[in-house]
Amino acid sequence: MITELSILIPTYNRDCTTLVQALSAQAEKVESLRYEIIIADDASPLSAVKEANRTLRSLPHCRVEEATANAGRCVTRNRLAAWACYAYLLFLDSDVQLPQPDFLLRYLACAEHDVVYGGVCLLPDEPLMRHNLRYRYEAAFLRTNDVAARQSKPYQNFRTTNFLVRRDVMLAHPFDERIRRYGYEDVLFGRSLAAAGIAITHIDNPVVVDDFESNPDFLRKTHEGLQTLLQMRHVMQGYSELTVWSDNAARWHISGLCLLLYAAARPFIRRNLLGRTPHVLLYQVYRLGEYMRLCRDARR
């Protein structure tokens, strides 16, 4: 049984008071648990959000740190690990909620593991399911990604949304701070653990994702993630499905044909993805097409 825990929450423009209050309430009920909660604000420009999160300083064992300049997700998470006092670290994104009252207890029972990923889930929402691309994408992914499926490819199915890690492991294998934009820091972290032979254990202890950006904003984040993938493509070979498909197209000498067909279909695909009934399959085609375009432009 884990008896000491640092709960670490990076945030940017997100009021995380509901999440932190729930975590604090659960932690206070665990007898003999030594714990702390650290929220790291990565220079959020929204003053109302910062003011709301500052109120969390009144909770026991809770502190809020505010950066003066935006450093990105990797730097912020590494800072949190360095600030932490205890042997086990629980990282949570700030845009999630806890669906079960024994969330912390499920992680505290994992003392024999180095890294544990609890997963994510969604609450049923028919309007979002009809119209929101991010929600539809997450729903399609989660339908085939239960604990058994995640454990079959433990490193590729790891996400930084909700995971427990021993502090010494985290300090020895920090997030890659070359990544300053959105995307793929979780995949690279999983890859570094795999290279070091450190196991990732998957359990059923999800958090609820409850913040879904608009379709245009989600496409902008997708492009940012693809730029990160392009930047790190040499260390992602064979580890990202997009790099595998793109490399296979080049190996089979069909990249030009694929890009030609994609250029013809791209206006229709974008209209669909930005519209009221986006299709996940078209989103997957879009990601591959945009990544191949970035690769082509990088070679010029």
mmCIF file of C-alpha atoms in Angstrom:
data_model
loop_
_atom_site.group_PDB
_atom_site.id
_atom_site.type_symbol
_atom_site.label_atom_id
_atom_site.label_comp_id
_atom_site.label_asym_id
_atom_site.label_seq_id
_atom_site.Cartn_x
_atom_site.Cartn_y
_atom_site.Cartn_z
ATOM 1 C CA MET A 1 0.000 0.000 0.000
ATOM 2 C CA ILE A 2 1.362 3.415 -0.977
ATOM 3 C CA THR A 3 1.557 5.657 2.085
ATOM 4 C CA GLU A 4 2.893 8.872 0.536
ATOM 5 C CA LEU A 5 1.756 10.548 -2.653
ATOM 6 C CA SER A 6 2.338 13.760 -4.581
ATOM 7 C CA ILE A 7 -0.642 14.671 -6.762
ATOM 8 C CA LEU A 8 0.593 16.843 -9.642
ATOM 9 C CA ILE A 9 -1.666 18.847 -11.952
ATOM 10 C CA PRO A 10 -0.337 20.976 -14.819
ATOM 11 C CA THR A 11 -2.880 23.501 -16.043
ATOM 12 C CA TYR A 12 -3.323 26.209 -18.628
ATOM 13 C CA ASN A 13 -6.458 28.358 -18.828
ATOM 14 C CA ARG A 14 -8.455 25.759 -16.921
ATOM 15 C CA ASP A 15 -10.324 26.147 -13.628
ATOM 16 C CA CYS A 16 -9.466 22.898 -11.853
ATOM 17 C CA THR A 17 -11.101 23.648 -8.490
ATOM 18 C CA THR A 18 -13.739 20.885 -8.782
ATOM 19 C CA LEU A 19 -11.111 18.259 -9.562
ATOM 20 C CA VAL A 20 -8.734 19.346 -6.800
ATOM 21 C CA GLN A 21 -11.484 19.587 -4.192
ATOM 22 C CA ALA A 22 -12.547 16.024 -5.003
ATOM 23 C CA LEU A 23 -8.946 14.792 -4.773
ATOM 24 C CA SER A 24 -8.436 16.583 -1.469
ATOM 25 C CA ALA A 25 -11.618 15.101 -0.019
ATOM 26 C CA GLN A 26 -10.564 11.577 -1.007
ATOM 27 C CA ALA A 27 -7.025 12.028 0.304
ATOM 28 C CA GLU A 28 -8.245 13.324 3.658
ATOM 29 C CA LYS A 29 -10.248 10.130 4.156
ATOM 30 C CA VAL A 30 -7.237 7.833 3.728
ATOM 31 C CA GLU A 31 -5.811 7.100 7.138
ATOM 32 C CA SER A 32 -2.059 7.648 7.519
ATOM 33 C CA LEU A 33 -1.614 8.943 3.954
ATOM 34 C CA ARG A 34 1.040 11.612 3.618
ATOM 35 C CA TYR A 35 0.187 13.627 0.547
ATOM 36 C CA GLU A 36 0.486 16.932 -1.243
ATOM 37 C CA ILE A 37 -1.334 18.473 -4.193
ATOM 38 C CA ILE A 38 0.639 20.799 -6.469
ATOM 39 C CA ILE A 39 -1.019 22.744 -9.280
ATOM 40 C CA ALA A 40 1.360 24.292 -11.827
ATOM 41 C CA ASP A 41 -0.175 27.079 -13.908
ATOM 42 C CA ASP A 42 1.796 27.475 -17.134
ATOM 43 C CA ALA A 43 1.313 31.263 -17.423
ATOM 44 C CA SER A 44 -2.420 31.229 -18.120
ATOM 45 C CA PRO A 45 -3.525 34.584 -19.560
ATOM 46 C CA LEU A 46 -7.081 34.303 -18.174
ATOM 47 C CA SER A 47 -7.091 36.147 -14.861
ATOM 48 C CA ALA A 48 -10.440 34.666 -13.759
ATOM 49 C CA VAL A 49 -9.022 31.157 -14.081
ATOM 50 C CA LYS A 50 -5.902 32.062 -12.129
ATOM 51 C CA GLU A 51 -7.964 33.680 -9.365
ATOM 52 C CA ALA A 52 -10.187 30.596 -9.102
ATOM 53 C CA ASN A 53 -7.229 28.240 -8.848
ATOM 54 C CA ARG A 54 -5.523 30.422 -6.224
ATOM 55 C CA THR A 55 -8.410 29.658 -3.843
ATOM 56 C CA LEU A 56 -7.137 26.066 -3.719
ATOM 57 C CA ARG A 57 -4.278 27.223 -1.521
ATOM 58 C CA SER A 58 -6.741 27.124 1.364
ATOM 59 C CA LEU A 59 -7.039 23.332 1.092
ATOM 60 C CA PRO A 60 -4.762 21.203 3.301
ATOM 61 C CA HIS A 61 -1.417 20.225 1.768
ATOM 62 C CA CYS A 62 -2.230 22.099 -1.446
ATOM 63 C CA ARG A 63 -0.086 24.660 -3.254
ATOM 64 C CA VAL A 64 -0.432 26.544 -6.509
ATOM 65 C CA GLU A 65 2.644 27.554 -8.504
ATOM 66 C CA GLU A 66 2.371 30.108 -11.311
ATOM 67 C CA ALA A 67 4.901 30.404 -14.121
ATOM 68 C CA THR A 68 5.679 33.854 -15.508
ATOM 69 C CA ALA A 69 6.197 32.553 -19.070
ATOM 70 C CA ASN A 70 4.629 29.657 -20.918
ATOM 71 C CA ALA A 71 7.048 26.705 -20.929
ATOM 72 C CA GLY A 72 4.932 23.908 -22.405
ATOM 73 C CA ARG A 73 3.626 20.619 -21.077
ATOM 74 C CA CYS A 74 6.923 18.739 -20.875
ATOM 75 C CA VAL A 75 8.797 21.407 -18.923
ATOM 76 C CA THR A 76 5.834 21.913 -16.594
ATOM 77 C CA ARG A 77 5.519 18.205 -15.804
ATOM 78 C CA ASN A 78 9.255 17.902 -15.193
ATOM 79 C CA ARG A 79 9.098 20.878 -12.834
ATOM 80 C CA LEU A 80 6.249 19.262 -10.919
ATOM 81 C CA ALA A 81 8.254 16.055 -10.503
ATOM 82 C CA ALA A 82 11.239 18.034 -9.221
ATOM 83 C CA TRP A 83 9.080 19.960 -6.727
ATOM 84 C CA ALA A 84 7.346 16.838 -5.395
ATOM 85 C CA CYS A 85 8.265 15.582 -1.935
ATOM 86 C CA TYR A 86 7.002 12.013 -1.993
ATOM 87 C CA ALA A 87 8.053 8.703 -3.519
ATOM 88 C CA TYR A 88 5.009 8.266 -5.766
ATOM 89 C CA LEU A 89 3.645 10.830 -8.199
ATOM 90 C CA LEU A 90 0.112 10.960 -9.568
ATOM 91 C CA PHE A 91 -0.138 13.112 -12.699
ATOM 92 C CA LEU A 92 -3.581 14.310 -13.784
ATOM 93 C CA ASP A 93 -4.607 16.684 -16.537
ATOM 94 C CA SER A 94 -6.627 19.622 -15.284
ATOM 95 C CA ASP A 95 -9.564 19.078 -17.675
ATOM 96 C CA VAL A 96 -10.788 15.824 -16.104
ATOM 97 C CA GLN A 97 -13.077 14.778 -13.251
ATOM 98 C CA LEU A 98 -13.216 11.751 -10.953
ATOM 99 C CA PRO A 99 -16.026 9.278 -11.693
ATOM 100 C CA GLN A 100 -15.550 7.077 -8.617
ATOM 101 C CA PRO A 101 -15.138 7.792 -4.878
ATOM 102 C CA ASP A 102 -12.288 5.255 -4.499
ATOM 103 C CA PHE A 103 -10.129 6.723 -7.267
ATOM 104 C CA LEU A 104 -7.123 7.373 -5.034
ATOM 105 C CA LEU A 105 -7.454 4.049 -3.206
ATOM 106 C CA ARG A 106 -7.183 2.152 -6.496
ATOM 107 C CA TYR A 107 -3.841 3.812 -7.175
ATOM 108 C CA LEU A 108 -2.624 3.468 -3.601
ATOM 109 C CA ALA A 109 -2.955 -0.305 -3.989
ATOM 110 C CA CYS A 110 -0.333 -0.266 -6.789
ATOM 111 C CA ALA A 111 2.825 -0.033 -4.703
ATOM 112 C CA GLU A 112 4.499 -2.921 -6.534
ATOM 113 C CA HIS A 113 4.406 -1.149 -9.912
ATOM 114 C CA ASP A 114 6.732 1.487 -11.367
ATOM 115 C CA VAL A 115 4.239 3.124 -13.753
ATOM 116 C CA VAL A 116 0.463 2.689 -13.773
ATOM 117 C CA TYR A 117 -2.014 4.114 -16.276
ATOM 118 C CA GLY A 118 -5.663 4.254 -15.198
ATOM 119 C CA GLY A 119 -7.319 5.233 -18.471
ATOM 120 C CA VAL A 120 -9.980 7.739 -19.451
ATOM 121 C CA CYS A 121 -13.718 7.552 -20.035
ATOM 122 C CA LEU A 122 -16.554 9.723 -21.326
ATOM 123 C CA LEU A 123 -19.982 10.540 -20.007
ATOM 124 C CA PRO A 124 -22.791 9.938 -22.513
ATOM 125 C CA ASP A 125 -23.628 13.163 -24.326
ATOM 126 C CA GLU A 126 -25.830 12.893 -27.412
ATOM 127 C CA PRO A 127 -25.364 16.485 -28.692
ATOM 128 C CA LEU A 128 -21.583 16.181 -28.462
ATOM 129 C CA MET A 129 -21.706 12.742 -30.072
ATOM 130 C CA ARG A 130 -23.544 14.202 -33.046
ATOM 131 C CA HIS A 131 -21.545 17.372 -33.556
ATOM 132 C CA ASN A 132 -18.183 17.436 -31.733
ATOM 133 C CA LEU A 133 -15.202 15.909 -33.537
ATOM 134 C CA ARG A 134 -13.035 15.513 -30.437
ATOM 135 C CA TYR A 135 -15.819 13.742 -28.558
ATOM 136 C CA ARG A 136 -16.563 11.433 -31.498
ATOM 137 C CA TYR A 137 -12.861 10.632 -31.901
ATOM 138 C CA GLU A 138 -12.426 9.845 -28.193
ATOM 139 C CA ALA A 139 -15.591 7.711 -28.191
ATOM 140 C CA ALA A 140 -14.433 5.695 -31.209
ATOM 141 C CA PHE A 141 -11.013 5.163 -29.628
ATOM 142 C CA LEU A 142 -12.342 4.145 -26.211
ATOM 143 C CA ARG A 143 -14.783 1.571 -27.609
ATOM 144 C CA THR A 144 -11.834 -0.645 -28.538
ATOM 145 C CA ASN A 145 -9.445 0.386 -25.778
ATOM 146 C CA ASP A 146 -10.427 -1.389 -22.567
ATOM 147 C CA VAL A 147 -7.827 -2.519 -20.042
ATOM 148 C CA ALA A 148 -7.028 -5.761 -21.880
ATOM 149 C CA ALA A 149 -6.552 -3.929 -25.189
ATOM 150 C CA ARG A 150 -4.396 -1.284 -23.563
ATOM 151 C CA GLN A 151 -2.221 -3.888 -21.866
ATOM 152 C CA SER A 152 -1.659 -5.686 -25.190
ATOM 153 C CA LYS A 153 0.335 -2.641 -26.337
ATOM 154 C CA PRO A 154 1.186 -1.031 -23.009
ATOM 155 C CA TYR A 155 3.590 1.640 -24.235
ATOM 156 C CA GLN A 156 1.690 2.773 -27.335
ATOM 157 C CA ASN A 157 -1.576 2.988 -25.340
ATOM 158 C CA PHE A 158 -0.141 5.141 -22.576
ATOM 159 C CA ARG A 159 -1.455 8.680 -22.088
ATOM 160 C CA THR A 160 -0.297 11.337 -19.654
ATOM 161 C CA THR A 161 -3.882 12.247 -18.720
ATOM 162 C CA ASN A 162 -3.974 10.018 -15.651
ATOM 163 C CA PHE A 163 -0.967 8.028 -14.440
ATOM 164 C CA LEU A 164 0.989 7.026 -11.360
ATOM 165 C CA VAL A 165 4.788 6.814 -11.422
ATOM 166 C CA ARG A 166 7.565 6.324 -8.909
ATOM 167 C CA ARG A 167 9.406 9.600 -8.465
ATOM 168 C CA ASP A 168 12.838 8.069 -9.047
ATOM 169 C CA VAL A 169 11.621 6.601 -12.347
ATOM 170 C CA MET A 170 10.197 9.949 -13.396
ATOM 171 C CA LEU A 171 13.378 11.830 -12.547
ATOM 172 C CA ALA A 172 15.489 9.280 -14.428
ATOM 173 C CA HIS A 173 13.211 9.434 -17.501
ATOM 174 C CA PRO A 174 11.848 12.978 -17.742
ATOM 175 C CA PHE A 175 9.619 14.262 -20.497
ATOM 176 C CA ASP A 176 11.496 15.360 -23.595
ATOM 177 C CA GLU A 177 11.763 19.140 -23.294
ATOM 178 C CA ARG A 178 12.531 19.517 -26.978
ATOM 179 C CA ILE A 179 8.763 19.284 -27.384
ATOM 180 C CA ARG A 180 7.420 22.772 -26.831
ATOM 181 C CA ARG A 181 4.201 22.448 -28.815
ATOM 182 C CA TYR A 182 1.145 20.272 -28.250
ATOM 183 C CA GLY A 183 1.222 16.539 -28.869
ATOM 184 C CA TYR A 184 3.138 13.256 -28.633
ATOM 185 C CA GLU A 185 4.927 13.854 -25.347
ATOM 186 C CA ASP A 186 3.078 10.833 -23.927
ATOM 187 C CA VAL A 187 4.148 8.601 -26.830
ATOM 188 C CA LEU A 188 7.800 9.606 -26.443
ATOM 189 C CA PHE A 189 7.633 9.103 -22.682
ATOM 190 C CA GLY A 190 6.253 5.603 -23.243
ATOM 191 C CA ARG A 191 8.985 4.917 -25.770
ATOM 192 C CA SER A 192 11.706 5.969 -23.328
ATOM 193 C CA LEU A 193 10.255 3.657 -20.667
ATOM 194 C CA ALA A 194 10.145 0.784 -23.158
ATOM 195 C CA ALA A 195 13.787 1.365 -24.085
ATOM 196 C CA ALA A 196 14.730 1.254 -20.406
ATOM 197 C CA GLY A 197 12.717 -1.927 -19.784
ATOM 198 C CA ILE A 198 10.367 -0.217 -17.326
ATOM 199 C CA ALA A 199 6.903 -1.787 -17.421
ATOM 200 C CA ILE A 200 3.676 0.182 -17.704
ATOM 201 C CA THR A 201 0.777 -1.489 -15.920
ATOM 202 C CA HIS A 202 -2.747 -0.715 -17.095
ATOM 203 C CA ILE A 203 -5.656 -0.765 -14.638
ATOM 204 C CA ASP A 204 -9.320 0.177 -14.655
ATOM 205 C CA ASN A 205 -9.230 3.542 -12.876
ATOM 206 C CA PRO A 206 -10.331 6.123 -15.431
ATOM 207 C CA VAL A 207 -10.893 9.827 -15.178
ATOM 208 C CA VAL A 208 -13.709 11.510 -17.061
ATOM 209 C CA VAL A 209 -12.643 13.821 -19.885
ATOM 210 C CA ASP A 210 -15.128 16.683 -19.779
ATOM 211 C CA ASP A 211 -13.656 19.499 -21.868
ATOM 212 C CA PHE A 212 -14.111 19.307 -25.631
ATOM 213 C CA GLU A 213 -12.853 22.104 -27.831
ATOM 214 C CA SER A 214 -14.720 23.224 -30.936
ATOM 215 C CA ASN A 215 -14.050 21.447 -34.228
ATOM 216 C CA PRO A 216 -11.902 24.324 -35.595
ATOM 217 C CA ASP A 217 -9.863 24.421 -32.377
ATOM 218 C CA PHE A 218 -9.419 20.651 -32.436
ATOM 219 C CA LEU A 219 -8.105 20.784 -35.992
ATOM 220 C CA ARG A 220 -5.674 23.526 -34.980
ATOM 221 C CA LYS A 221 -4.416 21.339 -32.120
ATOM 222 C CA THR A 222 -4.179 18.431 -34.557
ATOM 223 C CA HIS A 223 -1.899 20.480 -36.821
ATOM 224 C CA GLU A 224 0.236 21.467 -33.859
ATOM 225 C CA GLY A 225 0.558 17.809 -32.883
ATOM 226 C CA LEU A 226 1.540 16.844 -36.428
ATOM 227 C CA GLN A 227 4.268 19.481 -36.397
ATOM 228 C CA THR A 228 5.565 17.923 -33.176
ATOM 229 C CA LEU A 229 5.484 14.491 -34.812
ATOM 230 C CA LEU A 230 7.443 15.835 -37.777
ATOM 231 C CA GLN A 231 9.998 17.403 -35.445
ATOM 232 C CA MET A 232 10.479 14.126 -33.549
ATOM 233 C CA ARG A 233 9.931 11.734 -36.477
ATOM 234 C CA HIS A 234 13.421 10.234 -36.305
ATOM 235 C CA VAL A 235 12.841 8.914 -32.779
ATOM 236 C CA MET A 236 9.236 7.954 -33.532
ATOM 237 C CA GLN A 237 9.988 5.565 -36.406
ATOM 238 C CA GLY A 238 7.779 2.500 -36.051
ATOM 239 C CA TYR A 239 6.158 3.918 -32.932
ATOM 240 C CA SER A 240 3.471 6.093 -34.452
ATOM 241 C CA GLU A 241 0.929 4.705 -36.911
ATOM 242 C CA LEU A 242 1.159 7.893 -38.962
ATOM 243 C CA THR A 243 4.904 7.514 -39.434
ATOM 244 C CA VAL A 244 4.431 3.845 -40.345
ATOM 245 C CA TRP A 245 1.801 4.614 -43.003
ATOM 246 C CA SER A 246 3.806 7.534 -44.378
ATOM 247 C CA ASP A 247 7.012 5.502 -44.520
ATOM 248 C CA ASN A 248 5.217 2.602 -46.215
ATOM 249 C CA ALA A 249 3.807 4.938 -48.869
ATOM 250 C CA ALA A 250 7.318 6.214 -49.564
ATOM 251 C CA ARG A 251 8.705 2.659 -49.651
ATOM 252 C CA TRP A 252 6.015 1.583 -52.119
ATOM 253 C CA HIS A 253 6.618 4.730 -54.220
ATOM 254 C CA ILE A 254 2.999 5.878 -53.929
ATOM 255 C CA SER A 255 3.476 9.007 -51.836
ATOM 256 C CA GLY A 256 2.956 11.260 -54.852
ATOM 257 C CA LEU A 257 -0.256 9.493 -55.835
ATOM 258 C CA CYS A 258 -1.570 9.581 -52.266
ATOM 259 C CA LEU A 259 -0.866 13.292 -51.986
ATOM 260 C CA LEU A 260 -2.512 13.959 -55.342
ATOM 261 C CA LEU A 261 -5.682 12.132 -54.311
ATOM 262 C CA TYR A 262 -5.632 13.812 -50.906
ATOM 263 C CA ALA A 263 -5.273 17.285 -52.450
ATOM 264 C CA ALA A 264 -8.423 16.637 -54.490
ATOM 265 C CA ALA A 265 -10.375 15.402 -51.462
ATOM 266 C CA ARG A 266 -9.013 17.860 -48.887
ATOM 267 C CA PRO A 267 -11.618 20.651 -49.343
ATOM 268 C CA PHE A 268 -14.483 18.167 -48.885
ATOM 269 C CA ILE A 269 -12.794 16.560 -45.864
ATOM 270 C CA ARG A 270 -12.196 19.905 -44.167
ATOM 271 C CA ARG A 271 -15.799 20.985 -44.748
ATOM 272 C CA ASN A 272 -16.981 17.804 -43.100
ATOM 273 C CA LEU A 273 -14.620 18.038 -40.123
ATOM 274 C CA LEU A 274 -15.476 21.685 -39.504
ATOM 275 C CA GLY A 275 -19.191 21.064 -39.934
ATOM 276 C CA ARG A 276 -22.012 19.730 -37.800
ATOM 277 C CA THR A 277 -21.593 16.006 -38.527
ATOM 278 C CA PRO A 278 -17.864 15.234 -38.620
ATOM 279 C CA HIS A 279 -16.727 11.691 -39.414
ATOM 280 C CA VAL A 280 -13.895 10.035 -37.503
ATOM 281 C CA LEU A 281 -12.703 8.050 -40.542
ATOM 282 C CA LEU A 282 -12.284 11.270 -42.510
ATOM 283 C CA TYR A 283 -10.382 12.717 -39.564
ATOM 284 C CA GLN A 284 -7.945 9.799 -39.711
ATOM 285 C CA VAL A 285 -7.483 10.336 -43.456
ATOM 286 C CA TYR A 286 -6.977 14.042 -42.788
ATOM 287 C CA ARG A 287 -4.261 13.406 -40.190
ATOM 288 C CA LEU A 288 -2.342 11.125 -42.524
ATOM 289 C CA GLY A 289 -2.722 13.467 -45.483
ATOM 290 C CA GLU A 290 -1.598 16.510 -43.496
ATOM 291 C CA TYR A 291 1.358 14.632 -42.056
ATOM 292 C CA MET A 292 2.460 13.502 -45.510
ATOM 293 C CA ARG A 293 2.156 17.085 -46.746
ATOM 294 C CA LEU A 294 4.374 18.272 -43.895
ATOM 295 C CA CYS A 295 6.938 15.576 -44.725
ATOM 296 C CA ARG A 296 6.912 16.579 -48.400
ATOM 297 C CA ASP A 297 7.357 20.267 -47.565
ATOM 298 C CA ALA A 298 10.212 19.438 -45.157
ATOM 299 C CA ARG A 299 12.093 17.684 -47.958
ATOM 300 C CA ARG A 300 11.901 20.678 -50.274
#
